[in-house]
Coordinates of C-alpha atoms and ligand atoms in Angstrom, one line a residue:
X233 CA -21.7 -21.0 6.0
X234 CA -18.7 -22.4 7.7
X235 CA -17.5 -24.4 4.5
X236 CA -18.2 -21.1 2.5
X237 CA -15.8 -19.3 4.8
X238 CA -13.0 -22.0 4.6
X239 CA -13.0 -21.4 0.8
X240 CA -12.4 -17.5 0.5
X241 CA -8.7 -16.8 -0.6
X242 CA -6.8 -14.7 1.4
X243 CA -5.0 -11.4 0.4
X244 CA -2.9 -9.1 2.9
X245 CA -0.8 -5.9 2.2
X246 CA 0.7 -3.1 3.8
X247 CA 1.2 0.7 3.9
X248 CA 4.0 2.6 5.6
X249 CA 3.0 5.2 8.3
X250 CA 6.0 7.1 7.2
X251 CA 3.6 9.8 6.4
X252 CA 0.2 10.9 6.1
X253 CA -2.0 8.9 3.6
X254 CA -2.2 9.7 -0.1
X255 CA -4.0 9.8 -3.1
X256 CA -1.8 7.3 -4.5
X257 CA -1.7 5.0 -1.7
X258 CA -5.8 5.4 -1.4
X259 CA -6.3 4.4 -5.6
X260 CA -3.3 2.3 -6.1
X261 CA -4.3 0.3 -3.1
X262 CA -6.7 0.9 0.0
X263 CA -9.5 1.5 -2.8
X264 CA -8.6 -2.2 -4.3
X265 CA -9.2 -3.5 -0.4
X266 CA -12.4 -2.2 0.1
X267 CA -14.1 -3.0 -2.9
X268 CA -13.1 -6.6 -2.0
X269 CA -13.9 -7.3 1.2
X270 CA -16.8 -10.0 0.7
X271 CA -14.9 -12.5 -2.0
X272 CA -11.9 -12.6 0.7
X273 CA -10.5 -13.1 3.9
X274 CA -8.4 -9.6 4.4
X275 CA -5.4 -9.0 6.6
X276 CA -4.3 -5.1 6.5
X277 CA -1.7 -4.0 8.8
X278 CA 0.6 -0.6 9.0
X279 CA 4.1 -1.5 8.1
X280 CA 5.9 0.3 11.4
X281 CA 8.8 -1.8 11.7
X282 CA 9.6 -0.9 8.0
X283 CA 9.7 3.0 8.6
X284 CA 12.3 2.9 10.7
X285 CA 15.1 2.5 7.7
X286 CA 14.6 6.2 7.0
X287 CA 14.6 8.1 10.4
X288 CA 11.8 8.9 11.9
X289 CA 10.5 11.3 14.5
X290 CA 8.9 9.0 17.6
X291 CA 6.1 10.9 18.7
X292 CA 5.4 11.5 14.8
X293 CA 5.4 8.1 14.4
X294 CA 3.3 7.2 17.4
X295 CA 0.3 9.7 16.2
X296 CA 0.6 8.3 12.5
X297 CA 0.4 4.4 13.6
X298 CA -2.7 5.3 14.9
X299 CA -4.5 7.8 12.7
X300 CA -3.4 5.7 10.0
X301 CA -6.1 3.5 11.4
X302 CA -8.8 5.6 11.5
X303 CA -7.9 6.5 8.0
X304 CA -8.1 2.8 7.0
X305 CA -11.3 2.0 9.1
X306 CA -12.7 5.5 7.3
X307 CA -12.0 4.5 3.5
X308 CA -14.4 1.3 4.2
X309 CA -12.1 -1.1 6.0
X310 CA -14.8 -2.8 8.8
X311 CA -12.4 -4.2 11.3
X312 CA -14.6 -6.9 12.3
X313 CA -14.3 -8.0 8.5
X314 CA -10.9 -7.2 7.8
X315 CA -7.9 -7.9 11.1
X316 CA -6.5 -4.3 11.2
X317 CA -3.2 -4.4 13.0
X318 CA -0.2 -2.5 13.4
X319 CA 3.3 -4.6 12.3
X320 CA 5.3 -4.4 15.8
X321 CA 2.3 -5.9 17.8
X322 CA 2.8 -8.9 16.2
X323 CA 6.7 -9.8 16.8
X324 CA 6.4 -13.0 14.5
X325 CA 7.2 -10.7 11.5
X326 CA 10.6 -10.0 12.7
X327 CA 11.4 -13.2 13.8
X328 CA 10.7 -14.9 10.4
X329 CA 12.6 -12.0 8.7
X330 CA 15.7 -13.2 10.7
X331 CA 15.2 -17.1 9.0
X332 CA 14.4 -15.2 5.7
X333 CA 17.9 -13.3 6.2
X334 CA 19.5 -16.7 6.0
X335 CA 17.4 -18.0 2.6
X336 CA 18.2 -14.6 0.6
X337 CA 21.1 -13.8 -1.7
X338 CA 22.8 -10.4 -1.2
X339 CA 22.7 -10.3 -5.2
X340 CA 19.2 -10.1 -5.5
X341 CA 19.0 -7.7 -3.0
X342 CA 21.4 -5.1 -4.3
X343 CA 18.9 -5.7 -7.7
X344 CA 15.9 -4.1 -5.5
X345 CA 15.3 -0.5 -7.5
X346 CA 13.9 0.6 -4.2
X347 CA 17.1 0.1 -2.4
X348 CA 18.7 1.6 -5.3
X349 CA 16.5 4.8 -5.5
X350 CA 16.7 4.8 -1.9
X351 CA 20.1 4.7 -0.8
X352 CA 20.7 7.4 -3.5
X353 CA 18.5 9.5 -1.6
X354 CA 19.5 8.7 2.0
X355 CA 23.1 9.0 1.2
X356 CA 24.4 9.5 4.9
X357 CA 22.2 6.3 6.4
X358 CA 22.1 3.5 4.0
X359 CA 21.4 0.8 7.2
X360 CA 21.5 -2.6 6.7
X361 CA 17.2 -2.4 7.2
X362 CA 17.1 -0.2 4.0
X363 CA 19.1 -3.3 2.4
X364 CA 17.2 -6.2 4.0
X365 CA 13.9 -4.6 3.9
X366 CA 12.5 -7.0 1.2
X367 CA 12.9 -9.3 3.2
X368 CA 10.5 -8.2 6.0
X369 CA 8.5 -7.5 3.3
X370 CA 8.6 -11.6 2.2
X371 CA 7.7 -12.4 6.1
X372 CA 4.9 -10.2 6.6
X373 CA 3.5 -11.7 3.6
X374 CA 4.5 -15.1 4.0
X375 CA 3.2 -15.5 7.8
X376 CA 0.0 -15.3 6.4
X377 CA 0.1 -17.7 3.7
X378 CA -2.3 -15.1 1.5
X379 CA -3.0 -16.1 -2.3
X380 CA -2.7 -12.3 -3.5
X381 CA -1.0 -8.9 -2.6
X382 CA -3.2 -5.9 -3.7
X383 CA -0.3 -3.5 -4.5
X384 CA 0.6 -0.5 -6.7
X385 CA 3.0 -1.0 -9.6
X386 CA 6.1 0.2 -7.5
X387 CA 5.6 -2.7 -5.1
X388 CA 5.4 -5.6 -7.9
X389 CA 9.2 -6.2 -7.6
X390 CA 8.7 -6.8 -3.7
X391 CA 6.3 -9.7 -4.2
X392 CA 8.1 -11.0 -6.7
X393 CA 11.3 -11.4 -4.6
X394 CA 9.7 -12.6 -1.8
X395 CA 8.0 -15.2 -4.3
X396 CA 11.4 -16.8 -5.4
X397 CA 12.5 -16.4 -1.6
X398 CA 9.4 -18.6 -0.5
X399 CA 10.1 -20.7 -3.5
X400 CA 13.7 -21.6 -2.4
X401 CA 12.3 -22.4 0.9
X402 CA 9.9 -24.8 0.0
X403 CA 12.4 -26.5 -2.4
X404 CA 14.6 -27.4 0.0
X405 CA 12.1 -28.2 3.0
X406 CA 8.5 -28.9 1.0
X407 CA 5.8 -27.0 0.8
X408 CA 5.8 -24.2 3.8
X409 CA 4.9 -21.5 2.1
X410 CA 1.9 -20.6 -0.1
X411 CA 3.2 -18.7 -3.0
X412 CA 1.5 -15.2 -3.0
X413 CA 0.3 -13.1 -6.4
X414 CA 0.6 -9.7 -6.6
X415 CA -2.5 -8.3 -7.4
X416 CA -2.2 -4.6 -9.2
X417 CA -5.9 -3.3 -10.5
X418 CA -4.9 -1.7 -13.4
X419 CA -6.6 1.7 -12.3
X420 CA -4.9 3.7 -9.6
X421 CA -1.9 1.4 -10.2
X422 CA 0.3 4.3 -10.6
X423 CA -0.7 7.6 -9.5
X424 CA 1.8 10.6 -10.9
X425 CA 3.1 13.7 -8.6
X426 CA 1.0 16.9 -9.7
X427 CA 3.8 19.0 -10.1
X428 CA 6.0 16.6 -11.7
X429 CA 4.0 14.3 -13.8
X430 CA 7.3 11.8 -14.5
X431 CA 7.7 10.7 -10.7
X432 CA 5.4 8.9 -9.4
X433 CA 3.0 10.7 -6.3
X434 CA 4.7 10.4 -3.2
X435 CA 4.7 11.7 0.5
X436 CA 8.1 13.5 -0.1
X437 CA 7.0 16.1 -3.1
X438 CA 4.0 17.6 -1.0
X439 CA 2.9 20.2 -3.7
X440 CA 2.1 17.4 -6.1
X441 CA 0.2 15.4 -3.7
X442 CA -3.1 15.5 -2.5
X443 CA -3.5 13.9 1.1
X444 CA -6.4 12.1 2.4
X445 CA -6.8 14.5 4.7
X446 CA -6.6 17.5 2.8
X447 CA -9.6 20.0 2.6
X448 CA -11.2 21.2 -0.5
X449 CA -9.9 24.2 -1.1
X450 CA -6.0 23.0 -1.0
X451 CA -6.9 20.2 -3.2
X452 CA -8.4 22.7 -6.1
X453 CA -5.5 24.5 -5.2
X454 CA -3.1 21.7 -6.2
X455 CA -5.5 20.7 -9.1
X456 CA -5.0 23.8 -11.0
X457 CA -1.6 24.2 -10.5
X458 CA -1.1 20.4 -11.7
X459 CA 1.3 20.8 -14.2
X460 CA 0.0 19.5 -18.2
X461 CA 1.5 20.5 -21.4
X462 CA 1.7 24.1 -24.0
X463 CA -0.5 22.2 -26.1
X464 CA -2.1 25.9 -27.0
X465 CA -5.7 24.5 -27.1
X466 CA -5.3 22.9 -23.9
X467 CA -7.2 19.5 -25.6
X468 CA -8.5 16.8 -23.1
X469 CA -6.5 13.8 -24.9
X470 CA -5.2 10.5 -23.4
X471 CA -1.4 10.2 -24.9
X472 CA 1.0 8.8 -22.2
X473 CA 3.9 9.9 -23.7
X474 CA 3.3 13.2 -25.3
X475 CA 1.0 14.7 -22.6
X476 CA 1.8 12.6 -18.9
X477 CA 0.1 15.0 -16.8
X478 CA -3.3 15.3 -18.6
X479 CA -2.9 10.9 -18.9
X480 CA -2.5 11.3 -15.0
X481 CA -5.5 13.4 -14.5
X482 CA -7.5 11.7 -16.8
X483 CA -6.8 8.1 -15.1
X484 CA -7.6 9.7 -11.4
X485 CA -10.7 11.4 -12.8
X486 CA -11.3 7.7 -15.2
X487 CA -10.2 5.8 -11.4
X488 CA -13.2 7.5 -8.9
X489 CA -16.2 8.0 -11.6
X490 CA -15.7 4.5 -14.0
X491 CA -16.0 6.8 -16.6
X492 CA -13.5 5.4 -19.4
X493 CA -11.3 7.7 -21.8
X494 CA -12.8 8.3 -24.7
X495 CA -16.1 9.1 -22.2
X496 CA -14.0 11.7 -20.4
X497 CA -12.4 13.3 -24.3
X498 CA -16.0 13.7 -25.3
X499 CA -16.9 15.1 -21.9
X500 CA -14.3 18.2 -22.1
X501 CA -14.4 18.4 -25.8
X502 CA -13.6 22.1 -26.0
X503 CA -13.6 22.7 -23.0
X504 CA -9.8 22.8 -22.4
X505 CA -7.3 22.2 -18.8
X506 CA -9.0 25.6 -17.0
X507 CA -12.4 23.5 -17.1
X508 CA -10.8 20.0 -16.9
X509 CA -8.5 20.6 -13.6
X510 CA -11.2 22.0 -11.3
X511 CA -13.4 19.0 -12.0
X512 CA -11.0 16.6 -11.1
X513 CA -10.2 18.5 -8.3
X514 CA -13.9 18.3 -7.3
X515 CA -14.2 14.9 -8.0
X516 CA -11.0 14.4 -5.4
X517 CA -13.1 16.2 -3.3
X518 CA -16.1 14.6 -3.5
X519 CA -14.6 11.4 -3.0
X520 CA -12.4 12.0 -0.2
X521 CA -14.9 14.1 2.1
X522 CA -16.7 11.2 3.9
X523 CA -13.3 9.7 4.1
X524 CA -11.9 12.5 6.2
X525 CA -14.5 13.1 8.6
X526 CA -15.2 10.0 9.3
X527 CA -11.3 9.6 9.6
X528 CA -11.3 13.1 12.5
X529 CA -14.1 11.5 13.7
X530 CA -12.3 8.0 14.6
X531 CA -8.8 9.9 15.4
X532 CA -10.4 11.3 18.5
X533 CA -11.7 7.7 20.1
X534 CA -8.3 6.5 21.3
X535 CA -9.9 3.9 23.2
X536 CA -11.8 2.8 20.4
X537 CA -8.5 2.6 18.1
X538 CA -6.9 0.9 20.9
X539 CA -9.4 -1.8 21.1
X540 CA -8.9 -2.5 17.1
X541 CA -5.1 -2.9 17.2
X542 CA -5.6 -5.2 20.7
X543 CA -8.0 -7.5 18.6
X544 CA -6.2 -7.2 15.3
X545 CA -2.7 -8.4 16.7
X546 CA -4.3 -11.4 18.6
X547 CA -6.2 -12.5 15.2
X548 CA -3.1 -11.8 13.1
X549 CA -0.7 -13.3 15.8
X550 CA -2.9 -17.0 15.4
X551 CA -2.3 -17.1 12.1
X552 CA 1.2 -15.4 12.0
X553 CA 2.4 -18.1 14.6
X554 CA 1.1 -20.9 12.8
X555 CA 3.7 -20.4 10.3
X556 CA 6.3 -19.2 12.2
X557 CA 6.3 -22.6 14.5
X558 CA 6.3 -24.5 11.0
X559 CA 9.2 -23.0 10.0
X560 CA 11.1 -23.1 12.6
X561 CA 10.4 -27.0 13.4
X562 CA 11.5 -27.1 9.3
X563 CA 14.9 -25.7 10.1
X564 CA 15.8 -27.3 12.8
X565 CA 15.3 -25.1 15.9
X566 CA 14.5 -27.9 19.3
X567 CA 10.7 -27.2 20.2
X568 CA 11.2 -29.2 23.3
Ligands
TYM161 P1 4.1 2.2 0.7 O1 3.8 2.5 2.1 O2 5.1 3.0 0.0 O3 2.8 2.3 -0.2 C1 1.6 1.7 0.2 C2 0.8 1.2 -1.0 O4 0.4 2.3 -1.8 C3 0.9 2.1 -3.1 N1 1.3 3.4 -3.7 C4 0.9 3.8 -4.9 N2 0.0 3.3 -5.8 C5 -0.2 4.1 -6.9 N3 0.4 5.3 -7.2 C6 1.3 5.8 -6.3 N4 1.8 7.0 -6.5 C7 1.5 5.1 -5.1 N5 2.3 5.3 -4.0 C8 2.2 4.3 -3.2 C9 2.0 1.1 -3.0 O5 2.2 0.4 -4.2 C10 1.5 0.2 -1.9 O6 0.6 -0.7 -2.3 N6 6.9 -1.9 1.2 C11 5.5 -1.4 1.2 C12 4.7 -1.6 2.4 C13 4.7 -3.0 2.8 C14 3.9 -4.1 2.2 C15 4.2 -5.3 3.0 C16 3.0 -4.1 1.2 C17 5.4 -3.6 3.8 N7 5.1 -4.9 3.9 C18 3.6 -6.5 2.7 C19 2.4 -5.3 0.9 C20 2.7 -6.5 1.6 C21 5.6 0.1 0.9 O7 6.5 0.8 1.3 O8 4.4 0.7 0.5

């Protein structure tokens, strides 16, 4: 058993509880984490320290960190499996960001598209944290030596900077750092705003996202106002280019029932967007009902929640100072 245990790989990744949960965030990666939770050893933590480079509201922030929990616990994450912990609990993560400051070029930063698409937004509080925020990134992942990052598509970049960061690391002082994979499922890896099928779904464009935590009849409400195409039969066809919004319902609907594409064209053959959007939307439904009960259920056991973070920072704090120690013996800093 014990040998068995020693030989799972280990895959960790993040989600920001900058806002409430998504459809995007729920297929492009917490989906990815459940399904996996017997073939590895799974860290899963909310990425708090990283919220703070766009402003935030305290108490908001305070009720998210923990409902964000439930959410996770609620979409099939068993914290006794998986170590569930919030990012400030365990303080190794910004003290290895400070030695990863000192091993990253401010060229390959200013090359982050996030920073780029970011800062464009933000214009009146582009911080130094929205610049260095790949970097916490690398030390959240690094800490925990893990062999993959289940991400969505928009995050590849991220692993792959911290990748040549760890790289440069270990050339100069041997091998500290295990270098992580990202690991992007190819469905669910991009989810696509409702209303505007180009941009990807995000927190900030809440009429073309569909929350976790939404009920029913808002998500058929957003379903059917999805935006598609004039195509004047309204045909159920997968063409990326030509028709992105029926592509991005059809890979949603493709994501939750396994069906494939050419399954879900001969489903709706005739049939046209009017029949096509509501069942999607009801698959959504379906899908995300258990998820938010269970999720109000949780929210209102504070102690329970409580208890999860307590024992997920102590796990992830073992592993996380582990690493931390190496590194700093590796650089030079007197250990007494
Ligand atoms: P965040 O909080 O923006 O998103 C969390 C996860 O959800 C995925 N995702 C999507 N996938 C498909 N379609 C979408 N529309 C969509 N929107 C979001 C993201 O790819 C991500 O996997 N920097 C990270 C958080 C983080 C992290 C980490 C992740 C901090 N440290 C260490 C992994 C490892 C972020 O902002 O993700």
């Amino acid at each position: 058993m014990e040998e068995n245990k020693e030989e799972k790989k280990r895959m960790l990744s993040g989600i920001q509880p900058s806002g409430d949960l998504h459809l995007g965030n729920y297929l492009g990666a917490i989906k990815n984490w459940a399904d996996r939770v017997n073939d590895y050893e799974c860290y899963y933590f909310m990425a708090d320290l990283h919220t703070i480079t766009v402003r935030q509201e305290p108490a908001e922030l305070r009720r998210r960190s923990l409902i964000q929990l439930a959410q996770y616990i609620a979409c099939g994450l068993d914290p006794e499996q998986n170590v569930l912990f919030l990012q400030s609990h365990v303080p190794a993560h910004a003290q290895l960001s400070w030695v990863l400051n000192c091993y990253t070029m401010f060229g390959e930063l200013s090359r982050m598209t996030q920073f780029k698409d970011k800062s464009s937004k933000y214009k009146d509080n582009i911080n130094a944290g929205l610049f260095t925020y790949p970097v916490l990134m690398a030390a959240d992942i690094l800490l925990y030596q893990p062999d993959y990052v289940p991400v969505g598509e928009d995050q590849k970049q991220h692993v792959e900077i911290t990748r040549d960061i760890a790289q440069r690391f270990n050339s100069i002082y041997g091998e500290v750092f295990k270098i992580p994979e990202p690991f992007i499922s190819k469905a669910g890896a991009r989810i696509y705003s409702l209303s505007s099928p180009g941009d990807k779904m995000s927190k900030s464009d809440p009429n073309g996202c569909v929350f976790i935590m939404d009920e029913p009849d808002v998500i058929m409400k957003k379903f059917k106002r999805a935006v598609t195409d004039s195509d004047t039969e309204h045909p159920v066809r997968y063409d990326k280019e030509n028709k992105p919004g029926v592509a991005n319902l059809m890979n949603i609907y493709s994501t939750l029932t396994g069906k494939s594409y050419d399954e879900i064209e001969k489903e709706f053959d005739g049939k046209g967007y009017g029949v096509f959007k509501p069942a999607v939307a009801e698959t959504v439904s379906d899908a995300l009902k258990p998820i938010r009960e269970e999720a109000e259920r949780l929210s209102a056991d504070k102690a329970y929640l409580d208890g999860v973070y307590k024992d997920g920072a102590e796990r992830a704090a073992y592993i996380a100072n582990k690493t931390l120690r190496k590194v700093y013996k590796k650089v030079g800093f007197y250990q007494g």
